[in-house]
PDB file of C-alpha atoms in Angstrom:
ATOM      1  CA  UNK A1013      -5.575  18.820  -1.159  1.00 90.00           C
ATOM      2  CA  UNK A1014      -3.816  15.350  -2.643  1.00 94.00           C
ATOM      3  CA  UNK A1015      -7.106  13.324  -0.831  1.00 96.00           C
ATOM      4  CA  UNK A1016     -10.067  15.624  -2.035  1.00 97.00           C
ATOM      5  CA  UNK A1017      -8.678  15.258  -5.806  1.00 98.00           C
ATOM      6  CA  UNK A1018      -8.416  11.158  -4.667  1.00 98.00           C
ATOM      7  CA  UNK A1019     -12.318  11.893  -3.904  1.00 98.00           C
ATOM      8  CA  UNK A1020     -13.037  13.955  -7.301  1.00 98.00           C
ATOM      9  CA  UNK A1021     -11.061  11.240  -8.993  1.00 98.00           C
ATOM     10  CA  UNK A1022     -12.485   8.098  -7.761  1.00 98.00           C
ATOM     11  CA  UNK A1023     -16.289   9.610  -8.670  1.00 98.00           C
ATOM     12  CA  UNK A1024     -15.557  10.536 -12.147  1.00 98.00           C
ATOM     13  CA  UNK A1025     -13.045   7.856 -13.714  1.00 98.00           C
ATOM     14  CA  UNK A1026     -15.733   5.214 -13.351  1.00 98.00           C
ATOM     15  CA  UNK A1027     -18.367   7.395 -14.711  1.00 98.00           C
ATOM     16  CA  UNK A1028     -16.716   8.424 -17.616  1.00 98.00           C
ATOM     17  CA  UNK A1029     -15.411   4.626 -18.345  1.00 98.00           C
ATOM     18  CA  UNK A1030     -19.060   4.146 -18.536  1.00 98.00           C
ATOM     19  CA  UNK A1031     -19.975   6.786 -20.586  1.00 97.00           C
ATOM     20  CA  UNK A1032     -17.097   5.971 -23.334  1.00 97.00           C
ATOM     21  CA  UNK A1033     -17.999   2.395 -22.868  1.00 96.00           C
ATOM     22  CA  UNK A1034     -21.661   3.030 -24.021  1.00 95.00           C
ATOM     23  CA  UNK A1035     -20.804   5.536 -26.511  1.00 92.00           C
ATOM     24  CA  UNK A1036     -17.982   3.229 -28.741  1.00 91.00           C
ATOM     25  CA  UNK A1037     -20.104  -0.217 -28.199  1.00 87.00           C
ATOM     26  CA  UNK A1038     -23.568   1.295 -29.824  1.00 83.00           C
ATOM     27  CA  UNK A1039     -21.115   2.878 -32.672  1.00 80.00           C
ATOM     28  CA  UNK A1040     -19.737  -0.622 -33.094  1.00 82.00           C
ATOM     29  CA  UNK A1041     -23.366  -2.309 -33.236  1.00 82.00           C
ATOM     30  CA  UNK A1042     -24.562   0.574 -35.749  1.00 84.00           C
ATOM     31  CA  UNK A1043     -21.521   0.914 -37.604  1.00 84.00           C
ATOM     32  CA  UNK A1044     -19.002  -1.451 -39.375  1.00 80.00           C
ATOM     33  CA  UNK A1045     -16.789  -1.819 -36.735  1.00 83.00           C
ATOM     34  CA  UNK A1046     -13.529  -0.108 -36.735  1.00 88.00           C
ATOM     35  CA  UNK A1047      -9.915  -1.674 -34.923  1.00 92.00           C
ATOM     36  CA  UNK A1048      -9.379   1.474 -33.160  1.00 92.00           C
ATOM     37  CA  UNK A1049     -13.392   1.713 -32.047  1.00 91.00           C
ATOM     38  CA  UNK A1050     -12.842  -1.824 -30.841  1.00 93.00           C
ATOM     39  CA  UNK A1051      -9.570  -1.322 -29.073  1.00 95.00           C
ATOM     40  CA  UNK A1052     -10.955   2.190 -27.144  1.00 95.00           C
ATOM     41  CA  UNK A1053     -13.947   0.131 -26.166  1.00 95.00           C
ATOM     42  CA  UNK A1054     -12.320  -2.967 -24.625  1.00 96.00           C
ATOM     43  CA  UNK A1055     -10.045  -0.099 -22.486  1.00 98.00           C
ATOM     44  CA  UNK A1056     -13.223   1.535 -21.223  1.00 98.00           C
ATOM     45  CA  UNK A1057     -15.345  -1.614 -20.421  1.00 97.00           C
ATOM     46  CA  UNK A1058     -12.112  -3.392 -18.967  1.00 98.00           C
ATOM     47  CA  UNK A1059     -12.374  -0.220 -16.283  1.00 98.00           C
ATOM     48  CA  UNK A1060     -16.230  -0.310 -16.015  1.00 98.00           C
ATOM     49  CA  UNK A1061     -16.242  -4.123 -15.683  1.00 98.00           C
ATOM     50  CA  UNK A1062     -13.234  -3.955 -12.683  1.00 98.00           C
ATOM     51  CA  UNK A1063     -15.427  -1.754 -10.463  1.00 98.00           C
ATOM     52  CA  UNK A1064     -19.041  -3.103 -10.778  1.00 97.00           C
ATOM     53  CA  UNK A1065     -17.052  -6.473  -9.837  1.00 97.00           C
ATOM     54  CA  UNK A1066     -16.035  -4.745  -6.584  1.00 96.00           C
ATOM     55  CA  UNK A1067     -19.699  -4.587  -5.826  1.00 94.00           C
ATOM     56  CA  UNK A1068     -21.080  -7.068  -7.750  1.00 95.00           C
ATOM     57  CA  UNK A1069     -19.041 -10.161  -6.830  1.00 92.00           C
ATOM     58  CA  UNK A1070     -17.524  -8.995  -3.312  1.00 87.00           C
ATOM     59  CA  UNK A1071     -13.548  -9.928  -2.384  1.00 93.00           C
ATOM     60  CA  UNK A1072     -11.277  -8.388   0.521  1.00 95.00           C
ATOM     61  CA  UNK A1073      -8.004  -7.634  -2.125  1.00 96.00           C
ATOM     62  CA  UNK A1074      -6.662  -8.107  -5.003  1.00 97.00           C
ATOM     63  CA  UNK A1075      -3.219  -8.242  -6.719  1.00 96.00           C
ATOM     64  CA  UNK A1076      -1.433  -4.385  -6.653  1.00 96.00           C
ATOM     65  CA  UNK A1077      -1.305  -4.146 -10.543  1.00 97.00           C
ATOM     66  CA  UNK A1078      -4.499  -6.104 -11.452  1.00 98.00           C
ATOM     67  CA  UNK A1079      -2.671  -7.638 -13.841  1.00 98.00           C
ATOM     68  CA  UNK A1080      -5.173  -9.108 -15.776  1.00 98.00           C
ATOM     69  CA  UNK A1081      -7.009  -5.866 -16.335  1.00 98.00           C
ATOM     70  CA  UNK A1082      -4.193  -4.102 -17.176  1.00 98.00           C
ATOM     71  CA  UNK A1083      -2.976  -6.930 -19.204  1.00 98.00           C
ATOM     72  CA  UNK A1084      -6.356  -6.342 -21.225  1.00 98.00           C
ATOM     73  CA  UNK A1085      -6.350  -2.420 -21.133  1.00 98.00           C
ATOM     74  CA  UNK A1086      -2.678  -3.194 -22.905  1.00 98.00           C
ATOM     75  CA  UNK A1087      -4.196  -5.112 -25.438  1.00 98.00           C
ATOM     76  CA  UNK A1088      -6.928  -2.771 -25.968  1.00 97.00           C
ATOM     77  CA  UNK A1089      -4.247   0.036 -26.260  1.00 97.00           C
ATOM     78  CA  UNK A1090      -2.109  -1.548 -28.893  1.00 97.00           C
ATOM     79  CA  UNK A1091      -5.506  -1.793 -30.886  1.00 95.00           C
ATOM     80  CA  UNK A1092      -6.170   1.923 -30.993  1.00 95.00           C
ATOM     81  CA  UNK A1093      -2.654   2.606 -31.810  1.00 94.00           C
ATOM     82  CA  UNK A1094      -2.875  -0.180 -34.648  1.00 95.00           C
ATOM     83  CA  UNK A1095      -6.061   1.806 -35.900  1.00 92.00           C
ATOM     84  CA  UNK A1096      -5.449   5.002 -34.827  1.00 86.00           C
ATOM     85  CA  UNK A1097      -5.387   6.434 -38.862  1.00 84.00           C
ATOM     86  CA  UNK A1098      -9.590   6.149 -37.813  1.00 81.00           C
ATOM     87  CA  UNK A1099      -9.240   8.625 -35.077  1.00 89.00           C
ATOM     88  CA  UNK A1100     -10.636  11.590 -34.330  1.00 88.00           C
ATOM     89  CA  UNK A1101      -9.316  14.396 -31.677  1.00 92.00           C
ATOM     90  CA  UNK A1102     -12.207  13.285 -29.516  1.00 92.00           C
ATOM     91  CA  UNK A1103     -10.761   9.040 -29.339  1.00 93.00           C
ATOM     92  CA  UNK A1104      -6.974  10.460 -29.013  1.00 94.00           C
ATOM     93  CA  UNK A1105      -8.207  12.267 -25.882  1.00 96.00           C
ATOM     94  CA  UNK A1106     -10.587   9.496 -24.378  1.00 97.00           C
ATOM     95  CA  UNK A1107      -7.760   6.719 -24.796  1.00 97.00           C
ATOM     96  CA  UNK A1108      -5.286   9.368 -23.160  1.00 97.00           C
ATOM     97  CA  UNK A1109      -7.744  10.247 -20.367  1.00 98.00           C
ATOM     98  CA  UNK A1110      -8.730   6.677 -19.921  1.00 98.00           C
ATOM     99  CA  UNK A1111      -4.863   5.243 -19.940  1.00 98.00           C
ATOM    100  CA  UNK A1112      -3.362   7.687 -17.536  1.00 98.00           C
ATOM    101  CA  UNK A1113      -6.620   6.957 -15.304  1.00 98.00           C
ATOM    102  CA  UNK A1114      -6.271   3.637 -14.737  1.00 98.00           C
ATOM    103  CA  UNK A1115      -2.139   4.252 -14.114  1.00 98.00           C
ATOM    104  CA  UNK A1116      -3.279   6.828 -11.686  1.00 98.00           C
ATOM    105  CA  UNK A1117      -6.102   4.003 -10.002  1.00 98.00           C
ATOM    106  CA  UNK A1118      -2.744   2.162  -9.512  1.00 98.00           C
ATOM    107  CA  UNK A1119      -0.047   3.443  -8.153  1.00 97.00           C
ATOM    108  CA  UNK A1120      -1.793   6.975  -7.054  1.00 98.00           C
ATOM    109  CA  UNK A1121      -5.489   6.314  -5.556  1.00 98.00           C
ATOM    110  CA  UNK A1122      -5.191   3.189  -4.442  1.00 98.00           C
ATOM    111  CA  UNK A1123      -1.876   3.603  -2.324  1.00 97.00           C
ATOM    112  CA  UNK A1124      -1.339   5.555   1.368  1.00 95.00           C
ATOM    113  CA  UNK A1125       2.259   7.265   1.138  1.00 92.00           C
ATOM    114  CA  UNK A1126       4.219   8.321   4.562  1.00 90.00           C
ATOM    115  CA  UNK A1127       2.017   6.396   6.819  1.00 94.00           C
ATOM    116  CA  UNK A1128       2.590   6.964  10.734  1.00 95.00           C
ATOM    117  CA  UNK A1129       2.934   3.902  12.304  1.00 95.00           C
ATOM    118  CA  UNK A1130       4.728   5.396  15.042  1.00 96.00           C
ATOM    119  CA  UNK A1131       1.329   4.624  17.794  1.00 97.00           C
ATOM    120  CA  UNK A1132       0.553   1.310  16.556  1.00 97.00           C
ATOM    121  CA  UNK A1133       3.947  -0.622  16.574  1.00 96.00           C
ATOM    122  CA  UNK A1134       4.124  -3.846  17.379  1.00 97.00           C
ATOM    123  CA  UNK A1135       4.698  -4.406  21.143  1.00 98.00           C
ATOM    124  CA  UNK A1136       2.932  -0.959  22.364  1.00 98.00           C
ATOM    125  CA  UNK A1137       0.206  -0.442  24.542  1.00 98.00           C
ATOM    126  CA  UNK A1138      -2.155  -0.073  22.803  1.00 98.00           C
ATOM    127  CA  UNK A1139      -3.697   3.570  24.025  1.00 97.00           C
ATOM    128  CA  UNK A1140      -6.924   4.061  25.444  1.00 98.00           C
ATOM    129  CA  UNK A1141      -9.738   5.439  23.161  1.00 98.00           C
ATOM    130  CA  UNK A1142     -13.492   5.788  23.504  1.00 98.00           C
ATOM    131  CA  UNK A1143     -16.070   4.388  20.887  1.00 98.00           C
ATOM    132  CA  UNK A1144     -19.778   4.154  20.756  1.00 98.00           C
ATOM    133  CA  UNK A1145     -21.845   1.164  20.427  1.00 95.00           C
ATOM    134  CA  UNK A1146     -25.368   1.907  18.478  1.00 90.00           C
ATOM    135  CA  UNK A1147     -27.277   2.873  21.407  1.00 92.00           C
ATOM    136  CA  UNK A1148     -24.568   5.545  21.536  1.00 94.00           C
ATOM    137  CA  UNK A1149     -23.294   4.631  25.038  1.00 97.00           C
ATOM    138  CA  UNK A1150     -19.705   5.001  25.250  1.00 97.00           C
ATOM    139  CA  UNK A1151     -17.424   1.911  25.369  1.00 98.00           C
ATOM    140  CA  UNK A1152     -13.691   2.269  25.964  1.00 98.00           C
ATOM    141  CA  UNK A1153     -10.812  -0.140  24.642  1.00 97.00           C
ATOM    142  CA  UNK A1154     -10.056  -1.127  27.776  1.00 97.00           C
ATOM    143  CA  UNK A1155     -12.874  -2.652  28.304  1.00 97.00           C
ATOM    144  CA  UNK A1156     -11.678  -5.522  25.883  1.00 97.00           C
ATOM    145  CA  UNK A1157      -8.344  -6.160  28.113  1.00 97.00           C
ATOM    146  CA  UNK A1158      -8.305  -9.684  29.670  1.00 97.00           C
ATOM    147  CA  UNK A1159      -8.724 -11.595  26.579  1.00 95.00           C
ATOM    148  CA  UNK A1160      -6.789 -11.135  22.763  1.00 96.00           C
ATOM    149  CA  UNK A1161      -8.810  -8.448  20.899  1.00 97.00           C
ATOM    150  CA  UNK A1162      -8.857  -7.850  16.871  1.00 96.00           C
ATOM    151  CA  UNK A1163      -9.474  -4.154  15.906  1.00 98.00           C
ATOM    152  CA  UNK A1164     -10.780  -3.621  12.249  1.00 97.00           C
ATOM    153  CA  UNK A1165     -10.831  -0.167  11.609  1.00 98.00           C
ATOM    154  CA  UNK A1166     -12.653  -0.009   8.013  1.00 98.00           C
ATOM    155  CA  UNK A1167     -14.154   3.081   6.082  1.00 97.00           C
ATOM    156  CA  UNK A1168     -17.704   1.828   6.050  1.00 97.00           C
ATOM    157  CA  UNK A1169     -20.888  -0.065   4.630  1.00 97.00           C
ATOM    158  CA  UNK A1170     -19.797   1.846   1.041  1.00 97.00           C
ATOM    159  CA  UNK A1171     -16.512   0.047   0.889  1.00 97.00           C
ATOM    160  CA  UNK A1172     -16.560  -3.351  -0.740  1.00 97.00           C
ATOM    161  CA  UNK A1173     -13.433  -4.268  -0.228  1.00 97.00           C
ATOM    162  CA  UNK A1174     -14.220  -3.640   3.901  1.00 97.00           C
ATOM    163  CA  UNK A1175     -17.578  -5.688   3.406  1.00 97.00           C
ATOM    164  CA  UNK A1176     -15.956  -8.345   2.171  1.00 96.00           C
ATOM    165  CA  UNK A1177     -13.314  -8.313   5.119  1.00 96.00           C
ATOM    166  CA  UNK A1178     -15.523  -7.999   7.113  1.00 96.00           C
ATOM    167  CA  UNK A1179     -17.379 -11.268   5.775  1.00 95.00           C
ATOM    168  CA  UNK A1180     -14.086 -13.185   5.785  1.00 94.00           C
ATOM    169  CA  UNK A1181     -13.645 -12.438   9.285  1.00 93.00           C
ATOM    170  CA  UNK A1182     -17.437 -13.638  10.091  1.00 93.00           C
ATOM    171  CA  UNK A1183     -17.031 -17.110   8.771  1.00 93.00           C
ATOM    172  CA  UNK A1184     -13.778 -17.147  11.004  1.00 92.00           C
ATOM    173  CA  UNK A1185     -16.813 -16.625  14.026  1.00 92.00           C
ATOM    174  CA  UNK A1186     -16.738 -20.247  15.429  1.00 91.00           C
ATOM    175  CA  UNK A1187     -12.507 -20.205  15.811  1.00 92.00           C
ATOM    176  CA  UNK A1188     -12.731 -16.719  17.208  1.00 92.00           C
ATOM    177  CA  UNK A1189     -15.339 -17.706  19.524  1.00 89.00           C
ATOM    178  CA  UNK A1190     -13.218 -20.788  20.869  1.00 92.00           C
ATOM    179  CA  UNK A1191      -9.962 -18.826  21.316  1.00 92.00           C
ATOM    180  CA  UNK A1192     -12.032 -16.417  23.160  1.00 94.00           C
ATOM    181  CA  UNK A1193     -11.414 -13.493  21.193  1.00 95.00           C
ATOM    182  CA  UNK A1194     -12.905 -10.077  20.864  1.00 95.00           C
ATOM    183  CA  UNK A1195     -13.652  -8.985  17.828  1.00 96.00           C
ATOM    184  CA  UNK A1196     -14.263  -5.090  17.144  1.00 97.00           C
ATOM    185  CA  UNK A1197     -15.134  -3.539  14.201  1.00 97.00           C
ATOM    186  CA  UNK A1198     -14.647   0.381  13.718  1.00 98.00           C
ATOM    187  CA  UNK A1199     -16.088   3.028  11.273  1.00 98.00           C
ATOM    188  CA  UNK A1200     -16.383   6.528  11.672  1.00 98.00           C
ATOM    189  CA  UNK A1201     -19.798   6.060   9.899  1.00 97.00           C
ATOM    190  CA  UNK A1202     -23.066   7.389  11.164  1.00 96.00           C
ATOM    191  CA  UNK A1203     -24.627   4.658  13.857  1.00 95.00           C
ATOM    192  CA  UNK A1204     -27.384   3.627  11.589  1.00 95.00           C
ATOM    193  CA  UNK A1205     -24.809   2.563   9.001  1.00 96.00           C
ATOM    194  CA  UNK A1206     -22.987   0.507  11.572  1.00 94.00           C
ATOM    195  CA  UNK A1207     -26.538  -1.621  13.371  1.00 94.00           C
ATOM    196  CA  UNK A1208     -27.390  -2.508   9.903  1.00 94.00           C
ATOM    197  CA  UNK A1209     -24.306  -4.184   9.446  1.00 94.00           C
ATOM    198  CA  UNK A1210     -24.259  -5.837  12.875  1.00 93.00           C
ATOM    199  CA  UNK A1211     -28.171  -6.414  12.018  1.00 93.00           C
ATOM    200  CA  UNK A1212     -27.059  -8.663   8.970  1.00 92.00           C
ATOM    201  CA  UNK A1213     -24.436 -10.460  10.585  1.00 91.00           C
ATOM    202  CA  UNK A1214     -25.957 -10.935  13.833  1.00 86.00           C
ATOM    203  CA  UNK A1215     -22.993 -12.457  15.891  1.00 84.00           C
ATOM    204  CA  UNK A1216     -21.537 -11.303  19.403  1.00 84.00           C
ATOM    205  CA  UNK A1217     -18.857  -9.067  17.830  1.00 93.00           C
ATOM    206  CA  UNK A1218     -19.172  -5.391  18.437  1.00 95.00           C
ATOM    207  CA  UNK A1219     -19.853  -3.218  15.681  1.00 96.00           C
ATOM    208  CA  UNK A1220     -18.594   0.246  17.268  1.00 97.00           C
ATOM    209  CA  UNK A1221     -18.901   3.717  15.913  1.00 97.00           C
ATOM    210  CA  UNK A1222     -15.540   6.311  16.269  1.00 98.00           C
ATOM    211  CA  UNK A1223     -17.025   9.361  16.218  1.00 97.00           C
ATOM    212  CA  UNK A1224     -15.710  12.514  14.233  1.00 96.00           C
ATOM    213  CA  UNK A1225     -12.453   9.813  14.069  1.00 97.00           C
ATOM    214  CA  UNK A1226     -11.464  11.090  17.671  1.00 98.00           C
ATOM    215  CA  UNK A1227     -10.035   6.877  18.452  1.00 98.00           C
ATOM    216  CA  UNK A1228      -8.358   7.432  14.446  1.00 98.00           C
ATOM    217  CA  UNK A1229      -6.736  10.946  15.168  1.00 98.00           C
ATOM    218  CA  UNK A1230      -5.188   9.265  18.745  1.00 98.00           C
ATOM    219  CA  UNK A1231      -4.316   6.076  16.555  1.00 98.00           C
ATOM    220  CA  UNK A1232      -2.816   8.306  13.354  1.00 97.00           C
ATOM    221  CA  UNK A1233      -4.700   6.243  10.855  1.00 98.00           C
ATOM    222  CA  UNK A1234      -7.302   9.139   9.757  1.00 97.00           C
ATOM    223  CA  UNK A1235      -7.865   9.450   6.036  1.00 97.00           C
ATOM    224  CA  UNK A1236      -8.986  13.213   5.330  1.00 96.00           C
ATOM    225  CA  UNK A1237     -11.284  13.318   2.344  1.00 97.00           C
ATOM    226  CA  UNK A1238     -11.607   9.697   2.013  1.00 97.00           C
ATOM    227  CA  UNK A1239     -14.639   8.992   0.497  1.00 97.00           C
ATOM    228  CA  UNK A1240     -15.616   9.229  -2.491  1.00 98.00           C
ATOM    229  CA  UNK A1241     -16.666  12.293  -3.879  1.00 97.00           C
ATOM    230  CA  UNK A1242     -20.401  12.504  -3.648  1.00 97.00           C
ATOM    231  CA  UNK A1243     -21.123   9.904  -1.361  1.00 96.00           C
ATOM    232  CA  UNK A1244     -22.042  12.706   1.531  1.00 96.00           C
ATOM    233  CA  UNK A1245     -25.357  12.710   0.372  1.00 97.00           C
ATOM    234  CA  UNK A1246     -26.364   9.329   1.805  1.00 95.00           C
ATOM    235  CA  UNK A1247     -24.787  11.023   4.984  1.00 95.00           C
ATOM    236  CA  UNK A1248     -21.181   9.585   5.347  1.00 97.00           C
ATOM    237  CA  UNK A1249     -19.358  12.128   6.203  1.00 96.00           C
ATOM    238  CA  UNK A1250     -15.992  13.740   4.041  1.00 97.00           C
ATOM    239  CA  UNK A1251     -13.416  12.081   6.329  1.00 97.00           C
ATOM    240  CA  UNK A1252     -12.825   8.169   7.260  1.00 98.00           C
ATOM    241  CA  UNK A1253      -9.952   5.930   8.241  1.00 98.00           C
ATOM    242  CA  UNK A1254      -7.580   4.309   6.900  1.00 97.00           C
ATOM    243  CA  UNK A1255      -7.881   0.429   6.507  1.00 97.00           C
ATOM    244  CA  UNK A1256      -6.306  -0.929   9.766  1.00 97.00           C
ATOM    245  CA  UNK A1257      -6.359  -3.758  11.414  1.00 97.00           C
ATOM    246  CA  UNK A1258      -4.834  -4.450  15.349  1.00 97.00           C
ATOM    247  CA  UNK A1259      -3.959  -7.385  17.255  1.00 97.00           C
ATOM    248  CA  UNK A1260      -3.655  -7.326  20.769  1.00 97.00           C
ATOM    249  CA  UNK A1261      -3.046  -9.564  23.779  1.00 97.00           C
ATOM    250  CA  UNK A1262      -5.365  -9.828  27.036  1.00 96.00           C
ATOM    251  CA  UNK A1263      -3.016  -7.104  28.324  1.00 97.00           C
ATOM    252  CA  UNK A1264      -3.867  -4.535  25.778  1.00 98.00           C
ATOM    253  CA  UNK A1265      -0.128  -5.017  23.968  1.00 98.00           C
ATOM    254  CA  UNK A1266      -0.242  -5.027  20.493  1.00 98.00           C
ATOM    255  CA  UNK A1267       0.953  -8.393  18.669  1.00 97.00           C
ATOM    256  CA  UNK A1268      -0.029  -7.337  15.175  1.00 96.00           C
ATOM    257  CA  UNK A1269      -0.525  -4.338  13.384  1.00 96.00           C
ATOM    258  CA  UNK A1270      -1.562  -4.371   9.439  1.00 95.00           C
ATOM    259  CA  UNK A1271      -1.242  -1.196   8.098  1.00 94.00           C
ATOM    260  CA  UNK A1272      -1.287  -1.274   4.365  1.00 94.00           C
ATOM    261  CA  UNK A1273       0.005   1.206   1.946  1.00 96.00           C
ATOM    262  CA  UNK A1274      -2.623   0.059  -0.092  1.00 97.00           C
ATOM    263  CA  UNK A1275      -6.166  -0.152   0.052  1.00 96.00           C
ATOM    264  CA  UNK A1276      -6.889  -3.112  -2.244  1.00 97.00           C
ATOM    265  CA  UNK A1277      -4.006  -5.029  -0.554  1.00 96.00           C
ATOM    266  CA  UNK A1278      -5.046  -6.577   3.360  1.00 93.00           C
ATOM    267  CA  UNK A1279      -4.080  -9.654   4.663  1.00 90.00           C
ATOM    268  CA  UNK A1280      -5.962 -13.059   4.523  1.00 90.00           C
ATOM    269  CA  UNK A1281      -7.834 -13.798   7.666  1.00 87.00           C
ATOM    270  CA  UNK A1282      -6.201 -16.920   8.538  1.00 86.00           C
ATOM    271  CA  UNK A1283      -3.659 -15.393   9.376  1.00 83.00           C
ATOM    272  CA  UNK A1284      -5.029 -13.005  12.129  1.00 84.00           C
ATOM    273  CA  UNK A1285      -5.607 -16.455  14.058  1.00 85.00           C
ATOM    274  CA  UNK A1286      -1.411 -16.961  14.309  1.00 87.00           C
ATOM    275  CA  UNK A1287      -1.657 -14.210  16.823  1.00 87.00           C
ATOM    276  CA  UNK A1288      -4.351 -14.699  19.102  1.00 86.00           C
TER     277      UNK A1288
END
């Protein structure tokens, strides 16, 4: 139940940003200005302006408190207080909604309580699971013993943050390459999502499909109701994983296991390369 409201949440906080963002800047450009107008409206477009950066200028993590946007939601907090004598019951109850929103972006959305790490501890096996590649023939991790093997288990194409991982780990291709390592990348997303990505890269890593998260149930790094809410109409499906990324050894033991409690929070790529 906690994930589908993650879902509802993370399609409507943006949207309504937006909307209150609109709304409070054309009042300010047809009206004199008022503090705690100006104040509401630097809250709402400090939210709007946080997520179009996720797609609009791509990066792989961020701080845990995105300090400087809630720095500037502060700011534009103390201003509606300051002018609050202006208010309506309509601004008391977008500044509430849009304060406890962004607190709840923080330290509710964005983090994975309880995680079970228990499978993918450093200095397991790790087990054998069967992906697809895109021509849907079936390709099992043990196919990758023999030589060190990186496992990024990301949601899919609709995930910036993975994209960007993703791209971090692509200019990293010519190192890889000489250490000789495999480099697997896993979504539970439909095939055609996956060969478009390995279509636009174009490298010799494998871009492998876990369907219906069978490899991410055996792993315990499913996220139930992960994606947004809405996004099942350009045919993701309701459940994903959970941002993961393995490390193994050419025996198949695990050397490194990231498996953040936060989705905006994943490790730089250099260092992946201390442990292969």
């Amino acid at each position: 139940m906690q994930n589908l409201l993650k879902s509802i949440f993370i399609s409507v906080f943006p949207i309504f940003a937006l909307y209150v963002a609109g709304k409070y800047n054309l009042e300010i450009i047809q009206n004199e200005p008022k503090l705690g107008a100006v104040g509401l409206m630097i809250i709402a477009i400090s939210v709007v302006v946080f997520f179009i950066g996720l797609f609009v200028m791509p990066r792989a993590r961020t701080g845990r408190f995105l300090v400087l946007y809630t720095v500037t939601i502060t700011i534009g907090l103390v201003l509606t207080i300051v002018g609050r004598t202006t208010f309506e019951l309509r601004e008391y109850v977008y500044v509430s909604l849009l304060i406890v929103g962004w607190w709840l972006y923080l330290v509710w959305y964005s983090v994975f309580r309880n995680r079970d790490t228990s499978v993918v501890q450093v200095g397991n096996t790790l087990p054998e699971f069967t992906l697809e590649n895109n021509q849907k023939a079936l390709v099992s991790s043990t196919s990758f013993i023999g030589k060190p093997s990186i496992f990024l288990f990301y949601r899919g194409n609709w995930c910036p943050l993975c994209m960007a991982q993703i791209q971090e780990i692509v200019d990293q291709y010519k190192t890889l390459e000489e250490k000789g390592v495999h480099m697997v990348f896993v979504s539970p997303q439909p095939h055609g999502f996956s060969e478009k990505l390995a279509k636009k890269h174009g490298l010799q890593f494998q871009f492998l499909t876990d369907v219906k998260n069978a490899a991410a149930k055996q792993l315990k790094i499913t996220s139930k109701n992960g994606i947004p809410f809405g996004f099942q109409v350009l045919g993701y499906d309701s459940d994903t994983v959970l941002p993961t990324v393995i490390i193994t050894d050419k025996e198949g033991v695990i050397q490194f296991a990231d498996v953040t409690d936060n989705y905006r929070v994943r490790p730089e790529p250099d260092f992946f390369l201390e442990y292969v």
